[in-house]
Coordinates of C-alpha atoms in Angstrom, one line a residue:
X1 CA 0.2 0.0 0.1
X2 CA 1.6 3.4 -0.7
X3 CA 0.2 6.9 0.7
X4 CA 1.2 10.2 -1.7
X5 CA 2.2 13.2 0.0
X6 CA 2.1 16.3 -1.7
X7 CA 1.3 19.8 -0.5
X8 CA -1.2 22.5 -1.2
X9 CA -1.0 26.1 -2.0
X10 CA -2.7 26.8 1.7
X11 CA -0.1 24.5 3.3
X12 CA -2.1 21.9 4.4
X13 CA -0.7 18.2 3.3
X14 CA -3.0 16.0 0.6
X15 CA -2.7 12.4 1.2
X16 CA -4.1 10.2 -1.0
X17 CA -3.9 6.2 -0.8
X18 CA -3.1 4.1 -3.6
X19 CA -3.1 0.4 -4.5
X20 CA 0.1 -1.0 -6.2
X21 CA -0.4 -0.2 -9.3
X22 CA -0.4 3.6 -8.2
X23 CA -4.1 3.7 -8.9
X24 CA -6.4 5.7 -6.0
X25 CA -8.5 3.4 -3.9
X26 CA -10.1 6.5 -2.2
X27 CA -8.6 8.1 0.6
X28 CA -7.7 11.7 -0.3
X29 CA -7.6 14.0 2.5
X30 CA -5.9 17.2 3.5
X31 CA -4.5 17.9 6.6
X32 CA -3.0 20.5 8.8
X33 CA 0.8 19.4 10.2
X34 CA -0.7 18.1 13.3
X35 CA -3.2 16.0 11.5
X36 CA -0.8 15.1 8.9
X37 CA 1.5 13.8 11.9
X38 CA -1.9 11.9 13.6
X39 CA -1.9 9.8 10.6
X40 CA 2.0 9.5 10.4
X41 CA 1.9 7.8 13.5
X42 CA -1.0 5.7 13.1
X43 CA -0.3 4.3 9.6
X44 CA 2.8 3.3 9.7
X45 CA 2.7 0.7 11.4
X46 CA 0.8 -1.2 8.5
X47 CA 2.9 -2.2 5.7
X48 CA 2.6 1.2 4.0
X49 CA 4.7 2.9 1.8
X50 CA 4.9 6.8 2.0
X51 CA 5.2 8.3 -1.6
X52 CA 6.9 11.9 -2.0
X53 CA 8.7 14.4 -4.3
X54 CA 11.4 14.7 -2.1
X55 CA 12.2 12.9 1.4
X56 CA 14.9 16.2 2.4
X57 CA 11.9 18.9 2.2
X58 CA 9.2 16.3 4.0
X59 CA 10.5 13.9 6.5
X60 CA 12.0 16.8 8.5
X61 CA 8.7 18.0 9.2
X62 CA 7.8 14.7 10.2
X63 CA 10.8 14.5 12.4
X64 CA 10.7 17.6 14.7
X65 CA 6.9 16.0 15.3
X66 CA 8.6 13.3 16.8
X67 CA 7.4 10.8 14.2
X68 CA 9.0 8.4 12.3
X69 CA 8.3 6.5 8.9
X70 CA 9.7 2.7 8.5
X71 CA 9.9 3.1 4.5
X72 CA 9.4 5.9 1.8
X73 CA 9.8 6.5 -2.2
X74 CA 11.2 9.9 -2.5
X75 CA 10.1 10.5 -6.4
X76 CA 12.5 13.0 -6.9
X77 CA 15.5 9.8 -6.4
X78 CA 13.8 7.4 -8.2
X79 CA 13.5 9.6 -11.2
X80 CA 17.4 10.2 -11.7
X81 CA 18.1 6.4 -11.8
X82 CA 15.0 5.0 -13.5
X83 CA 15.5 8.0 -16.4
X84 CA 19.0 6.7 -17.1
X85 CA 19.3 3.1 -16.2
X86 CA 19.8 0.6 -19.5
X87 CA 16.8 -1.5 -17.6
X88 CA 14.4 0.8 -17.8
X89 CA 15.4 2.5 -21.6
X90 CA 12.7 1.2 -23.5
X91 CA 10.0 3.1 -20.6
X92 CA 7.9 5.9 -21.6
X93 CA 9.7 7.8 -18.5
X94 CA 13.0 7.3 -19.8
X95 CA 11.6 8.7 -23.5
X96 CA 9.7 11.6 -22.0
X97 CA 10.9 15.2 -22.8
X98 CA 12.9 16.6 -20.1
X99 CA 10.6 18.3 -17.1
X100 CA 11.2 19.9 -13.2
X101 CA 12.0 15.8 -12.2
X102 CA 15.0 16.1 -14.4
X103 CA 16.3 19.4 -12.4
X104 CA 20.0 18.6 -13.8
X105 CA 23.1 20.6 -13.0
X106 CA 25.5 21.6 -15.2
X107 CA 27.8 18.8 -14.3
X108 CA 24.6 16.1 -15.1
X109 CA 23.8 17.5 -17.8
X110 CA 27.0 17.5 -19.5
X111 CA 29.5 15.5 -17.7
X112 CA 33.0 16.5 -17.5
X113 CA 35.5 14.6 -20.3
X114 CA 37.2 12.8 -17.8
X115 CA 39.8 12.3 -14.9
X116 CA 38.8 12.4 -10.9
X117 CA 36.0 14.5 -11.7
X118 CA 33.8 12.3 -13.6
X119 CA 33.2 10.2 -9.6
X120 CA 32.4 14.1 -8.4
X121 CA 29.5 14.4 -10.9
X122 CA 26.9 16.0 -8.4
X123 CA 23.3 14.7 -9.6
X124 CA 21.6 15.3 -6.1
X125 CA 22.8 18.6 -5.1
X126 CA 20.5 20.7 -7.8
X127 CA 17.4 23.0 -6.7
X128 CA 13.9 22.6 -7.9
X129 CA 13.0 26.3 -10.0
X130 CA 10.4 26.8 -7.8
X131 CA 7.9 26.8 -10.4
X132 CA 4.4 25.1 -8.9
X133 CA 6.2 24.6 -5.5
X134 CA 4.2 24.8 -2.4
X135 CA 5.2 25.0 1.9
X136 CA 5.7 20.8 2.0
X137 CA 8.2 21.1 -1.3
X138 CA 5.7 18.2 -3.0
X139 CA 5.2 19.0 -6.9
X140 CA 1.4 19.1 -6.4
X141 CA 0.4 19.0 -10.5
X142 CA 2.0 15.5 -11.2
X143 CA 3.4 13.6 -8.6
X144 CA 0.7 11.2 -9.2
X145 CA 1.0 11.0 -12.6
X146 CA 5.5 10.8 -12.0
X147 CA 5.0 8.1 -9.3
X148 CA 2.8 6.0 -11.9
X149 CA 5.5 6.6 -14.9
X150 CA 7.7 4.8 -11.8
X151 CA 6.0 1.9 -11.1
X152 CA 5.0 1.3 -15.0
X153 CA 9.2 1.7 -15.8
X154 CA 9.9 -0.8 -13.1
X155 CA 7.1 -3.3 -14.4
X156 CA 8.4 -3.1 -17.6
X157 CA 11.9 -3.4 -17.2
X158 CA 14.2 -6.2 -18.0
X159 CA 14.8 -7.2 -14.2
X160 CA 12.3 -5.1 -11.9
X161 CA 13.2 -7.4 -9.2
X162 CA 16.8 -5.7 -9.0
X163 CA 15.8 -2.1 -9.5
X164 CA 13.0 -2.5 -6.9
X165 CA 15.6 -3.1 -4.2
X166 CA 17.5 -0.1 -5.5
X167 CA 15.1 2.5 -5.3
X168 CA 14.1 0.8 -2.0
X169 CA 17.7 1.4 -0.8
X170 CA 18.2 4.7 -2.1
X171 CA 14.7 6.1 -0.4
X172 CA 15.6 4.7 2.7
X173 CA 18.7 6.3 2.6
X174 CA 17.0 9.6 2.1
X175 CA 15.4 8.8 5.3
X176 CA 18.3 7.6 6.7
X177 CA 20.1 11.0 5.4
X178 CA 17.2 13.1 7.0
X179 CA 17.9 11.5 10.6
X180 CA 21.3 12.1 10.9
X181 CA 21.4 15.4 10.0
X182 CA 18.1 15.6 12.3
X183 CA 20.0 14.0 15.4
X184 CA 23.4 15.4 14.8
X185 CA 26.6 14.1 15.5
X186 CA 27.9 14.4 19.4
X187 CA 30.6 17.0 18.7
X188 CA 32.6 19.3 21.6
X189 CA 33.4 22.5 20.9
X190 CA 35.2 22.9 24.1
X191 CA 37.7 20.2 22.6
X192 CA 37.6 21.7 19.3
X193 CA 38.9 24.2 20.4
X194 CA 42.1 23.0 22.3
X195 CA 43.3 20.8 19.4
X196 CA 43.0 23.8 17.1
X197 CA 44.9 25.5 19.2
X198 CA 47.4 22.7 19.8
X199 CA 48.1 22.5 16.3
X200 CA 48.2 26.2 15.2
X201 CA 48.5 27.8 18.7
X202 CA 46.3 30.7 20.1
X203 CA 42.9 32.4 18.2
X204 CA 43.5 34.9 16.2
X205 CA 41.6 37.7 14.8
X206 CA 40.0 36.8 10.8
X207 CA 42.6 37.1 8.3
X208 CA 45.3 36.9 10.6
X209 CA 47.6 33.5 11.0
X210 CA 47.3 31.6 14.1
X211 CA 51.1 31.4 15.5
X212 CA 52.2 28.2 14.5
X213 CA 51.4 28.7 10.6
X214 CA 53.0 32.0 11.5
X215 CA 56.2 30.4 12.3
X216 CA 56.2 27.7 9.3
X217 CA 55.9 30.7 7.3
X218 CA 59.1 32.9 8.7
X219 CA 61.0 29.1 8.0
X220 CA 59.8 29.0 3.8
X221 CA 61.1 32.4 3.7
X222 CA 64.3 32.2 5.2
X223 CA 64.7 28.6 3.4
X224 CA 64.0 30.0 0.1
X225 CA 65.7 33.0 0.5
X226 CA 62.6 35.5 -0.1
X227 CA 61.4 37.2 2.8
X228 CA 58.4 38.5 0.7
X229 CA 57.0 35.4 -0.6
X230 CA 53.3 34.3 1.0
X231 CA 53.0 30.4 1.2
X232 CA 49.3 30.9 1.1
X233 CA 49.2 31.9 -2.9
X234 CA 50.3 29.3 -5.0
X235 CA 51.4 31.6 -8.5
X236 CA 53.8 33.6 -5.5
X237 CA 54.8 30.1 -4.3
X238 CA 55.6 28.5 -7.6
X239 CA 57.9 31.2 -8.5
X240 CA 59.8 31.2 -4.9
X241 CA 60.4 27.9 -6.0
X242 CA 61.5 28.1 -9.2
X243 CA 63.9 30.6 -8.2
X244 CA 65.2 28.0 -5.8
X245 CA 66.3 25.7 -8.2
X246 CA 63.8 23.4 -7.5
X247 CA 62.1 23.2 -10.8
X248 CA 58.3 22.5 -9.7
X249 CA 55.3 22.7 -11.9
X250 CA 53.2 22.7 -9.4
X251 CA 52.6 23.4 -5.7
X252 CA 50.6 20.2 -5.3
X253 CA 51.8 18.2 -1.8
X254 CA 52.7 14.7 -4.4
X255 CA 54.7 16.9 -6.2
X256 CA 56.4 18.4 -3.7
X257 CA 57.6 15.6 -1.5
X258 CA 60.0 14.1 -4.4
X259 CA 62.1 16.9 -3.7
X260 CA 65.3 17.5 -1.3
X261 CA 65.4 20.7 -0.1
X262 CA 65.2 22.1 3.6
X263 CA 61.5 24.5 2.7
X264 CA 59.7 20.9 1.6
X265 CA 59.2 19.8 5.7
X266 CA 58.1 23.1 6.6
X267 CA 55.8 23.9 3.5
X268 CA 53.8 20.1 3.7
X269 CA 53.5 21.1 7.2
X270 CA 52.4 24.4 6.6
X271 CA 49.9 23.0 3.6
X272 CA 48.3 20.5 6.2
X273 CA 47.6 23.2 9.2
X274 CA 46.4 25.4 6.4
X275 CA 44.3 23.3 5.1
X276 CA 42.8 22.3 8.7
X277 CA 42.2 26.0 9.7
X278 CA 40.3 26.7 6.3
X279 CA 38.1 23.5 6.4
X280 CA 38.0 22.8 10.3
X281 CA 38.7 26.0 12.4
X282 CA 37.0 28.2 14.4
X283 CA 35.0 29.7 11.7
X284 CA 34.0 26.1 10.5
X285 CA 33.3 25.2 14.2
X286 CA 30.8 28.2 14.7
X287 CA 29.0 27.7 12.0
X288 CA 28.6 24.4 12.0
X289 CA 28.3 23.1 15.6
X290 CA 25.3 23.7 17.6
X291 CA 24.4 23.2 20.9
X292 CA 27.0 20.1 20.4
X293 CA 25.5 18.8 17.7
X294 CA 27.1 18.8 14.0
X295 CA 24.2 18.8 11.5
X296 CA 25.7 18.4 8.0
X297 CA 23.3 18.1 5.0
X298 CA 24.2 14.7 3.4
X299 CA 23.1 14.5 -0.2
X300 CA 22.0 10.5 -1.1
X301 CA 22.9 9.9 -4.5
X302 CA 25.4 13.4 -4.9
X303 CA 27.4 11.6 -6.8
X304 CA 27.3 10.1 -10.5
X305 CA 28.2 6.4 -9.0
X306 CA 25.4 6.7 -6.3
X307 CA 28.2 7.2 -3.6
X308 CA 27.0 10.3 -1.1
X309 CA 27.8 13.8 -1.1
X310 CA 26.7 16.9 1.5
X311 CA 26.6 20.6 0.9
X312 CA 28.4 22.4 3.4
X313 CA 30.7 21.4 6.3
X314 CA 32.7 18.7 4.9
X315 CA 31.3 15.8 6.8
X316 CA 32.8 13.6 4.4
X317 CA 36.4 14.7 5.1
X318 CA 36.6 14.6 8.5
X319 CA 40.7 14.8 9.5
X320 CA 42.1 12.8 12.0
X321 CA 43.5 16.0 13.7
X322 CA 39.5 16.9 15.0
X323 CA 38.2 13.6 15.6
X324 CA 39.1 14.2 19.2
X325 CA 36.2 16.4 19.7
X326 CA 33.7 13.6 18.2
X327 CA 32.5 12.8 21.6
X328 CA 29.6 10.3 23.1
X329 CA 27.1 11.9 25.4
X330 CA 27.5 11.0 29.1
X331 CA 26.4 6.8 29.5
X332 CA 26.4 6.8 25.5
X333 CA 29.5 5.2 23.2
X334 CA 29.8 5.0 19.8
X335 CA 30.1 1.7 17.8
X336 CA 31.7 2.5 14.6
X337 CA 32.7 0.5 12.1
X338 CA 34.0 0.1 8.9
X339 CA 34.2 -2.9 5.7
X340 CA 37.5 -3.8 4.8
X341 CA 38.4 -3.6 0.8
X342 CA 34.9 -3.6 0.7
X343 CA 35.7 -2.5 -3.5
X344 CA 37.5 -5.5 -3.9
X345 CA 35.3 -7.9 -2.4
X346 CA 32.4 -6.1 -4.5
X347 CA 34.3 -6.8 -7.4
X348 CA 34.7 -10.7 -6.5
X349 CA 30.7 -10.7 -6.6
X350 CA 30.3 -8.7 -9.5
X351 CA 32.5 -11.2 -11.5
X352 CA 31.5 -14.5 -9.5
X353 CA 35.8 -14.8 -9.4
X354 CA 35.3 -17.5 -6.8
X355 CA 39.0 -17.8 -6.5
X356 CA 39.1 -14.3 -5.0
X357 CA 36.5 -14.7 -2.8
X358 CA 38.3 -17.6 -1.2
X359 CA 41.2 -15.2 -0.6
X360 CA 39.5 -13.1 1.5
X361 CA 37.4 -15.5 2.8
X362 CA 37.8 -15.2 7.2
X363 CA 41.0 -13.2 6.1
X364 CA 42.2 -9.8 4.8
X365 CA 41.8 -10.0 1.2
X366 CA 45.6 -8.5 0.5
X367 CA 46.8 -11.3 3.1
X368 CA 45.2 -13.7 1.0
X369 CA 46.4 -12.4 -2.8
X370 CA 49.6 -12.8 -0.9
X371 CA 49.3 -16.0 0.4
X372 CA 47.6 -17.6 -2.3
X373 CA 51.4 -17.0 -4.2
X374 CA 49.8 -14.3 -6.3
X375 CA 52.5 -11.4 -5.3
X376 CA 54.9 -11.1 -2.6
X377 CA 53.7 -8.6 -0.2
X378 CA 50.2 -7.0 1.2
X379 CA 51.3 -3.6 -0.8
X380 CA 51.8 -5.6 -3.9
X381 CA 48.3 -6.4 -3.8
X382 CA 46.6 -3.6 -2.8
X383 CA 48.3 -1.5 -5.7
X384 CA 47.6 -4.4 -8.3
X385 CA 44.5 -4.2 -7.2
X386 CA 43.6 -0.7 -7.5
X387 CA 45.4 -0.7 -11.4
X388 CA 42.5 -3.4 -12.1
X389 CA 40.0 -0.8 -10.5
X390 CA 41.3 2.1 -11.8
X391 CA 43.1 1.6 -14.9
X392 CA 46.3 1.7 -13.7
X393 CA 49.3 0.3 -16.4
X394 CA 52.4 1.5 -15.5
X395 CA 54.7 1.6 -12.9
X396 CA 54.7 -1.0 -10.1
X397 CA 50.5 -1.7 -10.8
X398 CA 51.3 -2.3 -14.8
X399 CA 54.0 -4.9 -13.6
X400 CA 51.3 -7.1 -11.8
X401 CA 48.5 -6.4 -13.3
X402 CA 49.3 -9.7 -15.6
X403 CA 49.6 -12.2 -12.4
X404 CA 46.6 -10.7 -10.8
X405 CA 44.5 -11.2 -14.1
X406 CA 46.2 -15.3 -14.5
X407 CA 45.0 -15.7 -10.8
X408 CA 41.5 -13.6 -11.1
X409 CA 40.5 -13.9 -14.8
X410 CA 36.9 -13.7 -13.9
X411 CA 37.2 -10.3 -11.9
X412 CA 39.8 -8.9 -14.2
X413 CA 37.6 -9.9 -17.4
X414 CA 34.9 -7.5 -16.2
X415 CA 36.9 -4.5 -15.5
X416 CA 38.6 -4.6 -18.7
X417 CA 35.5 -5.6 -20.6
X418 CA 33.4 -2.3 -18.8
X419 CA 36.6 0.1 -19.7
X420 CA 35.8 -1.4 -23.4
X421 CA 32.5 -0.1 -23.1
X422 CA 33.4 3.0 -21.8
X423 CA 36.3 3.7 -24.8
X424 CA 33.1 3.1 -27.0
X425 CA 30.7 5.6 -25.2
X426 CA 28.6 3.0 -24.2
X427 CA 27.0 2.9 -20.9
X428 CA 27.4 0.1 -18.5
X429 CA 25.3 -0.6 -14.9
X430 CA 25.9 -1.1 -11.4
X431 CA 24.7 -4.8 -9.9
X432 CA 21.3 -3.2 -8.9
X433 CA 20.8 -1.1 -12.7
X434 CA 22.2 2.2 -12.3
X435 CA 23.6 3.1 -15.3
X436 CA 26.6 5.3 -16.3
X437 CA 26.4 8.7 -17.9
X438 CA 27.2 8.8 -21.4
X439 CA 29.9 11.3 -22.0
X440 CA 29.1 14.3 -23.3
X441 CA 28.3 16.3 -26.5
X442 CA 32.0 17.6 -26.7
X443 CA 33.5 13.8 -26.3
X444 CA 31.2 12.3 -28.9
X445 CA 32.2 15.0 -31.4
X446 CA 36.2 14.3 -30.9
X447 CA 35.7 11.0 -31.2
X448 CA 33.9 11.3 -34.8
X449 CA 36.5 14.0 -35.6
X450 CA 39.3 11.4 -35.2
X451 CA 37.5 8.8 -37.9
X452 CA 36.8 11.0 -40.6
X453 CA 39.3 11.5 -43.8
X454 CA 41.9 14.4 -43.0
X455 CA 41.9 13.9 -38.8
X456 CA 45.4 15.5 -38.3
X457 CA 47.7 13.1 -35.7
X458 CA 46.9 15.7 -32.7
X459 CA 42.9 14.8 -33.5
X460 CA 43.3 10.9 -33.4
X461 CA 46.3 11.3 -30.1
X462 CA 43.2 13.2 -28.4
X463 CA 40.7 11.2 -29.2
X464 CA 42.2 8.0 -27.9
X465 CA 43.3 10.0 -24.7
X466 CA 39.7 11.0 -24.0
X467 CA 38.5 7.8 -24.5
X468 CA 40.7 6.1 -22.9
X469 CA 39.7 8.3 -19.8
X470 CA 36.4 7.1 -20.0
X471 CA 36.9 3.5 -20.3
X472 CA 38.6 4.4 -16.8
X473 CA 35.5 5.8 -15.3
X474 CA 33.0 3.0 -16.3
X475 CA 35.9 0.7 -15.3
X476 CA 35.6 1.6 -11.8
X477 CA 31.3 3.1 -12.0
X478 CA 30.4 -0.8 -11.7
X479 CA 32.7 -1.6 -8.7
X480 CA 32.0 1.9 -6.9
X481 CA 28.7 2.1 -7.6
X482 CA 27.6 -1.2 -6.8
X483 CA 30.0 -0.7 -3.1
X484 CA 27.5 2.3 -2.9
X485 CA 24.5 0.0 -2.8
X486 CA 25.9 -2.3 -0.2
X487 CA 26.6 0.5 1.6
X488 CA 22.8 1.4 1.1
X489 CA 21.5 -2.1 2.4
X490 CA 24.2 -1.9 5.1
X491 CA 22.4 0.8 6.5
X492 CA 19.1 0.1 5.9
X493 CA 19.3 -3.3 7.6
X494 CA 21.6 -1.5 10.7
X495 CA 18.5 0.7 11.0
X496 CA 15.7 -1.9 10.7
X497 CA 18.1 -3.8 13.7
X498 CA 18.1 -0.9 15.9
X499 CA 14.3 -0.3 15.6
X500 CA 13.5 -3.4 16.6
X501 CA 16.2 -3.6 19.2
X502 CA 15.1 -0.2 21.3
X503 CA 11.5 0.9 20.6
X504 CA 10.7 4.4 21.7
X505 CA 10.5 5.6 25.6
X506 CA 6.9 7.0 26.1
X507 CA 7.4 10.4 26.6
X508 CA 10.4 11.2 23.7
X509 CA 9.4 14.4 23.4
X510 CA 11.9 15.2 27.0
X511 CA 14.0 17.9 26.2
X512 CA 17.2 17.4 27.5
X513 CA 18.5 20.8 29.1
X514 CA 20.6 23.0 26.6
X515 CA 19.8 20.9 23.7
X516 CA 17.0 20.8 21.0
X517 CA 14.6 17.7 21.7
X518 CA 15.6 15.4 19.1
X519 CA 12.8 12.5 19.8
X520 CA 13.4 9.0 20.0
X521 CA 17.1 10.1 19.0
X522 CA 17.3 11.1 23.0
X523 CA 17.0 7.6 24.0
X524 CA 17.2 5.2 21.2
X525 CA 20.6 4.1 19.5
X526 CA 20.9 5.5 16.4
X527 CA 22.9 6.6 13.2
X528 CA 25.2 9.6 13.4
X529 CA 27.5 8.9 10.7
X530 CA 28.4 7.8 7.3
X531 CA 31.4 8.2 5.2
X532 CA 31.4 5.6 1.9
X533 CA 32.4 1.7 3.7
X534 CA 32.1 3.6 7.6
X535 CA 29.3 4.1 9.8
X536 CA 29.4 5.5 13.1
X537 CA 26.1 4.6 15.3
X538 CA 25.2 6.6 18.9
X539 CA 24.0 4.2 21.8
X540 CA 22.7 4.0 24.9
X541 CA 26.4 2.2 26.7
X542 CA 24.8 -1.2 28.3
X543 CA 23.1 -1.9 24.6
X544 CA 26.8 -0.8 22.5
X545 CA 27.2 -4.8 22.7
X546 CA 23.5 -5.8 20.8
X547 CA 24.8 -2.4 18.7
X548 CA 27.7 -4.2 17.9
X549 CA 26.3 -7.5 16.9
X550 CA 23.4 -5.5 14.8
X551 CA 26.0 -3.7 12.6
X552 CA 28.0 -6.6 12.0
X553 CA 25.0 -8.9 11.0
X554 CA 23.8 -5.8 8.8
X555 CA 27.4 -6.2 6.5
X556 CA 26.0 -10.1 5.8
X557 CA 22.4 -9.9 5.0
X558 CA 23.7 -6.6 2.5
X559 CA 25.8 -9.1 1.3
X560 CA 23.1 -11.5 0.5
X561 CA 20.6 -9.1 -1.3
X562 CA 23.1 -8.3 -3.7
X563 CA 25.1 -11.2 -4.1
X564 CA 22.5 -14.4 -3.3
X565 CA 24.7 -17.6 -2.0
X566 CA 27.7 -16.4 -3.7
X567 CA 30.4 -17.3 -1.1
X568 CA 32.1 -13.7 -0.4
X569 CA 32.8 -12.7 2.9
X570 CA 32.1 -8.8 3.7
X571 CA 34.2 -8.3 7.3
X572 CA 34.0 -5.5 9.6
X573 CA 36.6 -3.6 11.9
X574 CA 33.6 -3.1 14.8
X575 CA 34.4 -1.1 18.0
X576 CA 33.2 0.5 20.7
X577 CA 34.8 3.8 21.9
X578 CA 33.4 6.8 23.5
X579 CA 35.8 9.2 21.3
X580 CA 35.8 8.8 17.6
X581 CA 39.9 9.4 17.7
X582 CA 39.9 5.9 19.6
X583 CA 38.4 4.3 16.5
X584 CA 41.0 3.9 14.3

């Protein structure tokens, strides 16, 4: 059973009960916010899936009303998947003219030519244009028609089971993202301040350098023999380095690390501390930490592969220097878990390479590859595997890849096939059916120009380079995207297990002194952080062992959802700590 939730210009919610085909069954009411919340509490105990335009807009209303829902269908997120999936390529939805539901960003509309930016294409950050919107954030004119079109696309696709699981996982991921933002990650501003002071020196006025950075700047100037160089200015710094005879093309850390000169050590240290100040310094702390909680805005499906992104706050890049500020509440603990060698294990399962799966059974996968005699060291195993998944063909990775291919032919054949598809401009798809975008019109034009009579050597070289770059993208798309699907299923299973573990207390509206009320998140274990293959659950200390069991068992359940009984392990490092700094 579905309940479609839209809004109206009067500020009320419109709710319509729908059958499995999306047809109205009679219930069609307009409710005030309190009435809507009462309906959620009453009906969510049924087997019902709430359908709405955008979880990020409507679900916070539910959470602020001290309610939750078990499952939903996010029309915006599901539209993106169904619009672009190869499984639904023949559907009416996939071939319809662009509409407000597409709302593409520039990156989504015209993918970059190649390179690491391919994996950062932002598909989830686009805002609607506001036309036809109401206070509830719905699209009342066409939400029902859109939902019916999505159901039809699923029913008529070549593998509806895979897509149904993907859409359910994507939608529950949106619920989890909203819940994590609402609950917040415990964060102690006083500790953060002390950590910054220890690293940078006492706080100074905006626009001034803290003492540690000023000391390093003085050393950099002295070592370069340039009393005026500004280490915060890459052009100035590049000129000074070259005047000192270092002959560098950029000021990137990886290039500086190759050099032997007295300035390198203070310069690298300066860059690291400068990043800390800019990304997570005092201004960041005052902007993002509210009542000892960090509330980042997660963007499910925000990256083209299905990985999450964030809008502001940098939640996906919390440096080790400040993790000591992430401290559980008194009487509570963190359960911190991350999946070991997730992407290589996903590759083994995707390709049904039983030899690779066996290498990681009950042990570190890279150590298992060494034990199998494929390579000599764990470092070799890791670099070879990264080469297989990202297309590195030179250096140590290129030397080791043939050995990996002989040992695990099915896995390497899968990535090679995906790379060749990308080089042709074809799409590839993840385990559950999320498909890669096609390269943009500039890429297509360059490929066509290189095959025309009279094409120059430069034309052909550019086309080959771009084709290889796109092939590297599709090579990893299937692995990274399928790993993102596993992570969504993992979190969904964790959420379900936590809900079963601890029913909320009756009085979930009681505020904790000094903090905004967070409903049942005040009393029950809940997810507070997610980063690709890592989660943090904030839990009453007495339930920590039970939570750790749930998190661990959820990893196995996610593997079975995606790969059935294929014998691949998804082991976790799972620890119970009071501070995030103690997790690793």
